[in-house]
Amino acid sequence: MHRMRERDAQYHTYADYLIWSATSGNEVIDGVAYVREPPSPTAAHQQIVVELCAQLAISLKGTPCRVYVAPLDVRLPKDKGTDDDQIDTVVQPDVFIARDRIKLDDRGMCGPPDWIAEVLSPSTARYDRTTKLSAYERAGVPEVWLIDLVHRTVTIHRLAAGRYTRPVVLELRGQTAITAVPGVSIDWDRLPAGQA
């Protein structure tokens, strides 16, 4: 199973990341560099990501929103500015929706997506639930889904007044609406057999 480990004790920015991050899956959160260790995500993980992306692509057709999947850098600037040496958080969410295309450039996205889904792996679940979720909250991501294939649940975090409210935990069955993107939902019953 892959896991995230701290690269070193130095403070890193996106400019540093561009120099040393030769593989996908590496991230920087609040200046701390995290490196994904092999192996790659499981086939079950990837099947869920593909199905989410397929459902969302159909649902978003004709809207200004688009769906994206990792590896795609999402830079989350703070008050300091948007220059590469001022951004100290860059992540690669499993799946995300972006409405504001002005945030997109040839290097990924600069600013918070409208919705993020992370498919939890046993080795990275803690990192996703703590480190990444805190970064998403600080950046103002309106809605984050943490999909747990082991327990067959989705934990939904929604932003209100700059903080995530008490999460909602649902079973992976039927349909679940994405509140941050009205009119869009995920049909868990369409997931590959044995995955939900």
Coordinates of N, CA and C in Angstrom, one line a residue:
M1 N 0.8 -1.2 0.0 CA 0.0 0.0 0.0 C 0.9 1.2 0.0
H2 N 0.5 2.2 -0.7 CA 1.2 3.5 -0.8 C 0.9 4.3 0.5
R3 N 1.8 5.1 0.9 CA 1.5 6.0 2.0 C 2.2 7.3 1.8
M4 N 1.9 8.4 2.5 CA 2.5 9.6 2.4 C 3.5 9.8 3.5
R5 N 4.7 10.2 3.2 CA 5.7 10.5 4.3 C 6.3 11.9 4.0
E6 N 6.7 12.5 5.1 CA 7.4 13.8 4.9 C 8.7 13.6 4.2
R7 N 9.0 14.5 3.2 CA 10.2 14.4 2.4 C 11.4 14.8 3.2
D8 N 11.3 15.9 4.0 CA 12.4 16.4 4.8 C 11.9 17.4 5.8
A9 N 12.7 18.1 6.5 CA 12.3 19.1 7.5 C 12.3 20.5 6.9
Q10 N 12.5 20.7 5.7 CA 12.6 22.1 5.1 C 11.3 22.6 4.8
Y11 N 11.2 24.0 4.7 CA 10.0 24.7 4.2 C 10.0 24.7 2.7
H12 N 8.9 24.3 2.1 CA 8.8 24.2 0.6 C 7.7 25.1 0.1
T13 N 7.9 25.6 -1.1 CA 6.9 26.3 -1.9 C 6.6 25.5 -3.2
Y14 N 5.6 26.1 -3.9 CA 5.3 25.4 -5.2 C 6.5 25.5 -6.1
A15 N 7.3 26.6 -6.0 CA 8.5 26.7 -6.8 C 9.5 25.6 -6.5
D16 N 9.7 25.2 -5.3 CA 10.5 24.1 -4.9 C 10.0 22.8 -5.4
Y17 N 8.7 22.6 -5.3 CA 7.9 21.4 -5.7 C 8.2 21.2 -7.2
L18 N 8.2 22.3 -8.0 CA 8.4 22.1 -9.5 C 9.8 21.6 -9.8
I19 N 10.7 21.8 -8.9 CA 12.1 21.3 -9.1 C 12.2 19.8 -8.7
W20 N 11.7 19.4 -7.5 CA 12.0 18.1 -7.0 C 10.9 17.1 -7.2
S21 N 9.7 17.5 -7.6 CA 8.6 16.5 -7.7 C 8.6 16.0 -9.1
A22 N 9.3 14.9 -9.3 CA 9.3 14.2 -10.6 C 8.2 13.2 -10.8
T23 N 7.5 12.8 -9.7 CA 6.5 11.8 -9.8 C 5.2 12.3 -9.4
S24 N 4.1 11.7 -9.8 CA 2.8 12.2 -9.4 C 2.5 11.7 -8.0
G25 N 1.6 12.4 -7.3 CA 1.2 12.0 -6.0 C 1.9 12.8 -4.9
N26 N 3.0 13.5 -5.2 CA 3.7 14.3 -4.2 C 2.8 15.6 -4.0
E27 N 2.9 16.1 -2.7 CA 2.1 17.2 -2.4 C 2.9 18.1 -1.4
V28 N 2.5 19.4 -1.3 CA 3.1 20.3 -0.3 C 1.9 20.9 0.5
I29 N 1.9 20.8 1.8 CA 0.8 21.4 2.6 C 1.4 22.2 3.7
D30 N 1.1 23.5 3.7 CA 1.7 24.5 4.6 C 3.2 24.4 4.7
G31 N 3.8 24.2 3.5 CA 5.3 24.2 3.4 C 5.9 22.9 3.7
V32 N 5.1 21.9 4.2 CA 5.7 20.5 4.4 C 5.5 19.7 3.2
A33 N 6.6 19.1 2.7 CA 6.6 18.3 1.5 C 6.2 16.8 1.9
Y34 N 5.2 16.3 1.2 CA 4.8 14.9 1.4 C 5.1 14.1 0.1
V35 N 5.7 12.9 0.2 CA 6.0 12.1 -0.9 C 5.2 10.8 -0.8
R36 N 4.6 10.5 -1.9 CA 3.9 9.2 -2.0 C 4.8 8.1 -2.3
E37 N 4.7 7.1 -1.4 CA 5.6 5.9 -1.6 C 4.9 4.8 -2.4
P38 N 5.6 4.0 -3.2 CA 5.0 3.0 -4.0 C 4.3 2.0 -3.1
P39 N 3.4 1.2 -3.6 CA 3.0 1.2 -5.0 C 1.9 2.2 -5.3
S40 N 1.4 2.2 -6.5 CA 0.4 3.1 -7.0 C -1.0 2.7 -6.3
P41 N -2.0 3.5 -6.5 CA -3.3 3.2 -5.9 C -3.8 1.8 -6.5
T42 N -4.7 1.2 -5.7 CA -5.2 -0.1 -6.1 C -6.2 0.0 -7.3
A43 N -6.5 -1.1 -8.0 CA -7.4 -1.2 -9.1 C -8.8 -0.7 -8.6
A44 N -9.2 -1.1 -7.4 CA -10.5 -0.8 -6.9 C -10.6 0.8 -6.7
H45 N -9.5 1.4 -6.2 CA -9.5 2.8 -6.0 C -9.7 3.5 -7.4
Q46 N -8.9 3.0 -8.4 CA -9.0 3.6 -9.7 C -10.4 3.4 -10.4
Q47 N -11.0 2.3 -10.1 CA -12.3 2.0 -10.7 C -13.3 3.0 -10.2
I48 N -13.3 3.3 -8.9 CA -14.2 4.3 -8.3 C -13.9 5.7 -8.9
V49 N -12.6 6.1 -9.0 CA -12.3 7.4 -9.5 C -12.8 7.5 -11.0
V50 N -12.7 6.5 -11.8 CA -13.1 6.5 -13.2 C -14.7 6.6 -13.2
E51 N -15.4 5.8 -12.4 CA -16.8 5.9 -12.4 C -17.3 7.3 -11.9
L52 N -16.7 7.8 -10.9 CA -17.1 9.2 -10.4 C -16.9 10.2 -11.6
C53 N -15.8 10.1 -12.2 CA -15.5 11.0 -13.3 C -16.5 10.8 -14.5
A54 N -16.8 9.6 -14.8 CA -17.8 9.4 -15.9 C -19.1 9.9 -15.6
Q55 N -19.6 9.7 -14.4 CA -21.0 10.2 -14.0 C -21.0 11.7 -14.0
L56 N -19.9 12.3 -13.4 CA -19.8 13.7 -13.3 C -19.7 14.4 -14.7
A57 N -18.9 13.8 -15.6 CA -18.8 14.4 -16.9 C -20.1 14.5 -17.6
I58 N -21.0 13.4 -17.5 CA -22.3 13.4 -18.1 C -23.2 14.5 -17.4
S59 N -23.2 14.5 -16.1 CA -24.0 15.4 -15.4 C -23.7 16.9 -15.6
L60 N -22.4 17.2 -15.8 CA -21.9 18.6 -16.0 C -22.0 19.1 -17.4
K61 N -22.3 18.2 -18.3 CA -22.4 18.6 -19.8 C -23.4 19.8 -19.9
G62 N -22.9 20.8 -20.6 CA -23.8 22.0 -20.8 C -23.7 23.0 -19.7
T63 N -22.9 22.8 -18.7 CA -22.7 23.7 -17.6 C -21.3 24.3 -17.6
P64 N -21.0 25.3 -16.9 CA -19.7 25.9 -16.9 C -18.7 25.0 -16.1
C65 N -19.2 24.0 -15.4 CA -18.3 23.2 -14.5 C -17.7 22.1 -15.3
R66 N -16.5 21.7 -14.9 CA -15.8 20.5 -15.4 C -15.2 19.7 -14.3
V67 N -15.1 18.4 -14.6 CA -14.5 17.4 -13.7 C -13.1 17.1 -14.0
Y68 N -12.2 17.0 -13.0 CA -10.8 16.7 -13.2 C -10.4 15.6 -12.3
V69 N -9.3 14.8 -12.6 CA -8.8 13.8 -11.8 C -7.3 13.9 -11.6
A70 N -6.8 13.3 -10.5 CA -5.4 13.3 -10.2 C -4.7 12.4 -11.3
P71 N -3.5 12.7 -11.7 CA -2.7 13.8 -11.1 C -2.8 15.1 -11.8
L72 N -3.3 16.1 -11.1 CA -3.4 17.5 -11.6 C -3.2 18.4 -10.4
D73 N -2.2 19.2 -10.5 CA -1.8 20.1 -9.3 C -2.9 21.1 -9.1
V74 N -3.3 21.2 -7.8 CA -4.2 22.2 -7.3 C -3.5 23.1 -6.3
R75 N -3.1 24.3 -6.7 CA -2.4 25.2 -5.9 C -3.4 26.0 -5.0
L76 N -3.1 26.0 -3.7 CA -4.1 26.7 -2.8 C -3.3 27.8 -2.1
P77 N -3.3 29.0 -2.8 CA -2.6 30.2 -2.2 C -3.3 30.7 -1.0
K78 N -2.5 31.3 -0.1 CA -3.0 32.0 1.0 C -2.9 33.5 0.8
D79 N -2.8 34.3 1.8 CA -2.8 35.8 1.6 C -1.6 36.3 1.0
K80 N -0.5 35.5 0.9 CA 0.8 36.0 0.5 C 0.8 36.3 -1.0
G81 N 0.0 35.6 -1.8 CA 0.0 35.9 -3.3 C 0.0 34.6 -4.1
T82 N 0.0 34.7 -5.4 CA -0.1 33.6 -6.2 C 1.2 33.2 -7.0
D83 N 2.3 33.9 -6.7 CA 3.6 33.6 -7.3 C 4.0 32.2 -6.8
D84 N 4.8 31.4 -7.6 CA 5.2 30.1 -7.2 C 5.9 30.0 -5.9
D85 N 6.7 31.1 -5.6 CA 7.5 31.0 -4.4 C 6.7 31.5 -3.2
Q86 N 5.4 31.9 -3.4 CA 4.6 32.3 -2.3 C 3.5 31.3 -1.9
I87 N 3.3 30.3 -2.8 CA 2.3 29.3 -2.5 C 3.0 28.1 -1.8
D88 N 2.5 27.8 -0.6 CA 3.1 26.7 0.1 C 2.1 25.5 0.3
T89 N 1.1 25.4 -0.5 CA 0.2 24.2 -0.5 C -0.2 23.9 -1.9
V90 N 0.1 22.7 -2.3 CA -0.2 22.1 -3.6 C -0.6 20.7 -3.4
V91 N -1.8 20.3 -3.9 CA -2.4 19.0 -3.6 C -2.8 18.4 -5.0
Q92 N -3.1 17.1 -5.0 CA -3.7 16.4 -6.1 C -4.9 15.6 -5.7
P93 N -6.0 16.2 -5.6 CA -7.2 15.5 -5.2 C -7.6 14.4 -6.2
D94 N -8.2 13.3 -5.7 CA -8.5 12.2 -6.6 C -9.5 12.7 -7.7
V95 N -10.5 13.4 -7.3 CA -11.5 13.9 -8.3 C -12.0 15.3 -7.8
F96 N -12.1 16.2 -8.7 CA -12.7 17.5 -8.3 C -13.4 18.2 -9.4
I97 N -14.3 19.1 -9.0 CA -15.1 19.9 -9.9 C -14.6 21.4 -9.8
A98 N -14.5 22.0 -11.0 CA -14.1 23.4 -11.0 C -15.1 24.1 -11.9
R99 N -15.7 25.2 -11.4 CA -16.7 26.0 -12.1 C -16.0 27.2 -12.8
D100 N -15.1 27.8 -12.0 CA -14.4 29.0 -12.5 C -13.1 28.7 -13.3
R101 N -13.3 28.7 -14.6 CA -12.2 28.3 -15.5 C -11.0 29.2 -15.5
I102 N -11.2 30.4 -15.0 CA -10.1 31.4 -14.9 C -9.0 30.9 -13.9
K103 N -9.4 30.0 -13.0 CA -8.5 29.4 -12.1 C -7.6 28.4 -12.7
L104 N -7.9 27.9 -13.9 CA -7.2 26.8 -14.6 C -6.1 27.4 -15.5
D105 N -5.0 26.7 -15.5 CA -3.9 27.1 -16.4 C -3.2 25.9 -16.9
D106 N -2.1 26.0 -17.6 CA -1.4 24.9 -18.1 C -0.7 24.0 -17.1
R107 N -0.7 24.5 -15.8 CA 0.0 23.7 -14.7 C -1.1 23.1 -13.8
G108 N -2.3 23.3 -14.0 CA -3.4 22.8 -13.2 C -4.4 23.9 -12.8
M109 N -4.6 24.0 -11.5 CA -5.6 25.0 -11.0 C -4.9 25.8 -9.8
C110 N -5.3 27.1 -9.8 CA -4.8 27.9 -8.7 C -6.0 28.5 -8.0
G111 N -6.3 28.0 -6.9 CA -7.5 28.4 -6.1 C -8.3 27.1 -5.8
P112 N -9.3 27.3 -4.8 CA -10.0 26.1 -4.4 C -11.1 25.6 -5.4
P113 N -11.1 24.3 -5.6 CA -12.2 23.7 -6.4 C -13.5 23.9 -5.7
D114 N -14.6 23.6 -6.5 CA -16.0 23.7 -5.9 C -16.4 22.5 -5.1
W115 N -15.8 21.3 -5.4 CA -16.1 20.1 -4.8 C -14.9 19.1 -5.0
I116 N -14.6 18.4 -3.9 CA -13.5 17.4 -4.0 C -13.9 16.1 -3.5
A117 N -13.5 15.0 -4.1 CA -13.7 13.6 -3.6 C -12.3 13.0 -3.4
E118 N -12.1 12.4 -2.2 CA -10.9 11.6 -2.0 C -11.3 10.2 -1.7
V119 N -10.8 9.2 -2.5 CA -11.1 7.8 -2.3 C -10.0 7.3 -1.3
L120 N -10.5 7.0 -0.1 CA -9.5 6.6 1.0 C -8.9 5.3 0.7
S121 N -7.6 5.2 0.9 CA -6.8 4.0 0.9 C -6.4 3.7 2.4
P122 N -6.3 2.5 2.8 CA -5.9 2.2 4.2 C -4.6 3.0 4.6
S123 N -3.7 3.1 3.7 CA -2.4 3.7 4.0 C -2.4 5.2 4.0
T124 N -3.4 5.8 3.3 CA -3.4 7.3 3.3 C -4.6 7.9 3.9
A125 N -5.5 7.1 4.5 CA -6.8 7.6 5.0 C -6.5 8.6 6.1
R126 N -5.6 8.4 7.0 CA -5.4 9.3 8.1 C -4.9 10.7 7.5
Y127 N -4.0 10.6 6.6 CA -3.4 11.8 5.9 C -4.6 12.6 5.2
D128 N -5.5 11.9 4.5 CA -6.6 12.6 3.8 C -7.6 13.2 4.8
R129 N -7.8 12.5 5.9 CA -8.8 12.9 6.9 C -8.3 14.1 7.8
T130 N -7.0 14.2 7.9 CA -6.5 15.2 8.8 C -5.7 16.3 8.0
T131 N -4.6 16.0 7.5 CA -3.7 17.0 6.9 C -4.4 17.6 5.6
K132 N -4.9 16.8 4.7 CA -5.5 17.3 3.5 C -6.8 18.0 3.8
L133 N -7.6 17.4 4.6 CA -8.9 18.0 5.0 C -8.8 19.4 5.6
S134 N -7.8 19.6 6.5 CA -7.5 20.9 7.1 C -7.1 21.9 6.0
A135 N -6.3 21.5 5.0 CA -5.8 22.3 4.0 C -7.0 22.8 3.1
Y136 N -7.9 21.8 2.8 CA -9.1 22.1 2.1 C -10.0 23.1 2.8
E137 N -10.2 23.0 4.1 CA -11.0 23.9 4.9 C -10.4 25.3 4.9
R138 N -9.0 25.4 5.1 CA -8.4 26.7 5.1 C -8.5 27.4 3.7
A139 N -8.5 26.6 2.7 CA -8.6 27.2 1.3 C -10.0 27.5 0.9
G140 N -11.0 27.1 1.7 CA -12.4 27.4 1.4 C -13.1 26.5 0.4
V141 N -12.6 25.2 0.3 CA -13.3 24.3 -0.6 C -14.7 24.0 0.0
P142 N -15.8 24.3 -0.7 CA -17.1 24.3 -0.2 C -17.6 22.9 0.3
E143 N -17.1 21.8 -0.4 CA -17.6 20.5 -0.1 C -16.6 19.5 -0.4
V144 N -16.3 18.6 0.6 CA -15.3 17.5 0.4 C -16.0 16.2 0.8
W145 N -15.8 15.2 -0.1 CA -16.3 13.8 0.2 C -15.1 12.9 0.4
L146 N -15.1 12.2 1.5 CA -14.1 11.2 1.8 C -14.8 9.8 1.7
I147 N -14.4 9.1 0.6 CA -15.1 7.8 0.3 C -14.3 6.7 0.8
D148 N -14.9 5.9 1.7 CA -14.3 4.8 2.4 C -14.8 3.5 1.8
L149 N -14.0 2.8 1.0 CA -14.5 1.6 0.4 C -14.5 0.4 1.4
V150 N -13.7 0.4 2.4 CA -13.7 -0.6 3.4 C -15.0 -0.6 4.2
H151 N -15.4 0.5 4.6 CA -16.6 0.6 5.4 C -17.9 1.0 4.6
R152 N -17.7 1.1 3.3 CA -18.7 1.4 2.3 C -19.5 2.7 2.7
T153 N -18.8 3.8 3.0 CA -19.4 5.0 3.4 C -18.8 6.2 2.7
V154 N -19.5 7.3 2.7 CA -19.0 8.6 2.2 C -19.2 9.5 3.4
T155 N -18.1 10.2 3.8 CA -18.2 11.3 4.8 C -18.2 12.6 4.1
I156 N -19.2 13.4 4.3 CA -19.3 14.7 3.6 C -19.1 15.8 4.5
H157 N -18.1 16.7 4.1 CA -17.8 17.9 4.9 C -18.2 19.1 4.1
R158 N -19.1 20.0 4.7 CA -19.6 21.2 4.0 C -19.1 22.4 4.8
L159 N -18.7 23.4 4.0 CA -18.2 24.6 4.6 C -19.3 25.6 5.0
A160 N -19.3 26.1 6.2 CA -20.2 27.2 6.6 C -19.4 28.1 7.5
A161 N -19.5 29.4 7.1 CA -18.8 30.4 7.9 C -17.3 30.1 8.0
G162 N -16.7 29.6 7.0 CA -15.2 29.3 6.9 C -14.8 28.1 7.7
R163 N -15.7 27.3 8.2 CA -15.4 26.0 8.9 C -16.2 24.9 8.3
Y164 N -15.7 23.7 8.4 CA -16.5 22.5 8.1 C -17.4 22.2 9.2
T165 N -18.7 22.0 8.9 CA -19.7 21.7 9.9 C -19.5 20.2 10.2
R166 N -20.3 19.7 11.2 CA -20.3 18.3 11.5 C -20.5 17.5 10.3
P167 N -19.6 16.5 10.0 CA -19.8 15.7 8.8 C -21.0 14.8 8.8
V168 N -21.5 14.6 7.6 CA -22.6 13.7 7.3 C -22.0 12.4 6.8
V169 N -22.4 11.3 7.4 CA -21.9 10.0 7.0 C -23.0 9.2 6.4
L170 N -22.8 8.7 5.1 CA -23.9 8.0 4.4 C -23.3 6.7 3.9
E171 N -24.2 5.7 3.7 CA -23.8 4.5 3.1 C -23.6 4.7 1.5
L172 N -22.8 3.9 0.9 CA -22.6 4.0 -0.5 C -23.7 3.2 -1.2
R173 N -24.9 3.8 -1.2 CA -26.1 3.2 -2.0 C -27.0 4.3 -2.3
G174 N -27.8 4.0 -3.4 CA -28.7 5.1 -3.9 C -27.9 6.2 -4.5
Q175 N -28.6 7.4 -4.4 CA -27.9 8.6 -4.9 C -27.6 9.6 -3.8
T176 N -26.5 10.3 -4.0 CA -26.1 11.4 -3.1 C -25.9 12.6 -3.9
A177 N -26.6 13.7 -3.5 CA -26.4 15.0 -4.2 C -25.2 15.7 -3.7
I178 N -24.6 16.4 -4.7 CA -23.5 17.3 -4.4 C -24.0 18.7 -4.1
T179 N -24.1 19.1 -2.9 CA -24.7 20.4 -2.5 C -24.0 21.6 -3.2
A180 N -22.7 21.5 -3.3 CA -21.9 22.6 -3.8 C -22.2 22.8 -5.3
V181 N -22.7 21.8 -6.0 CA -22.9 21.9 -7.4 C -24.4 21.4 -7.7
P182 N -25.3 22.3 -7.6 CA -26.7 21.9 -7.6 C -27.1 21.2 -8.9
G183 N -28.0 20.2 -8.7 CA -28.4 19.4 -9.8 C -27.5 18.2 -10.2
V184 N -26.4 18.0 -9.4 CA -25.5 16.9 -9.7 C -25.5 16.0 -8.5
S185 N -25.5 14.7 -8.8 CA -25.5 13.6 -7.8 C -24.7 12.4 -8.3
I186 N -24.3 11.6 -7.3 CA -23.6 10.4 -7.7 C -24.5 9.2 -7.3
D187 N -24.6 8.3 -8.3 CA -25.4 7.1 -8.1 C -24.5 5.9 -7.7
W188 N -24.5 5.6 -6.4 CA -23.6 4.6 -5.9 C -23.9 3.2 -6.5
D189 N -25.2 3.0 -6.9 CA -25.6 1.7 -7.4 C -24.9 1.4 -8.8
R190 N -24.4 2.4 -9.4 CA -23.7 2.3 -10.7 C -22.2 1.9 -10.6
L191 N -21.7 1.9 -9.4 CA -20.3 1.5 -9.2 C -20.1 0.1 -9.6
P192 N -18.9 -0.3 -10.0 CA -18.7 -1.7 -10.3 C -19.0 -2.7 -9.2
A193 N -19.5 -3.8 -9.5 CA -19.9 -4.8 -8.5 C -18.8 -5.0 -7.5
G194 N -19.1 -5.1 -6.2 CA -18.2 -5.3 -5.2 C -17.4 -4.1 -4.8
Q195 N -17.6 -2.9 -5.4 CA -16.9 -1.7 -5.1 C -17.7 -0.8 -4.1
A196 N -19.0 -0.9 -4.1 CA -19.8 0.0 -3.2 C -20.7 -0.8 -2.4

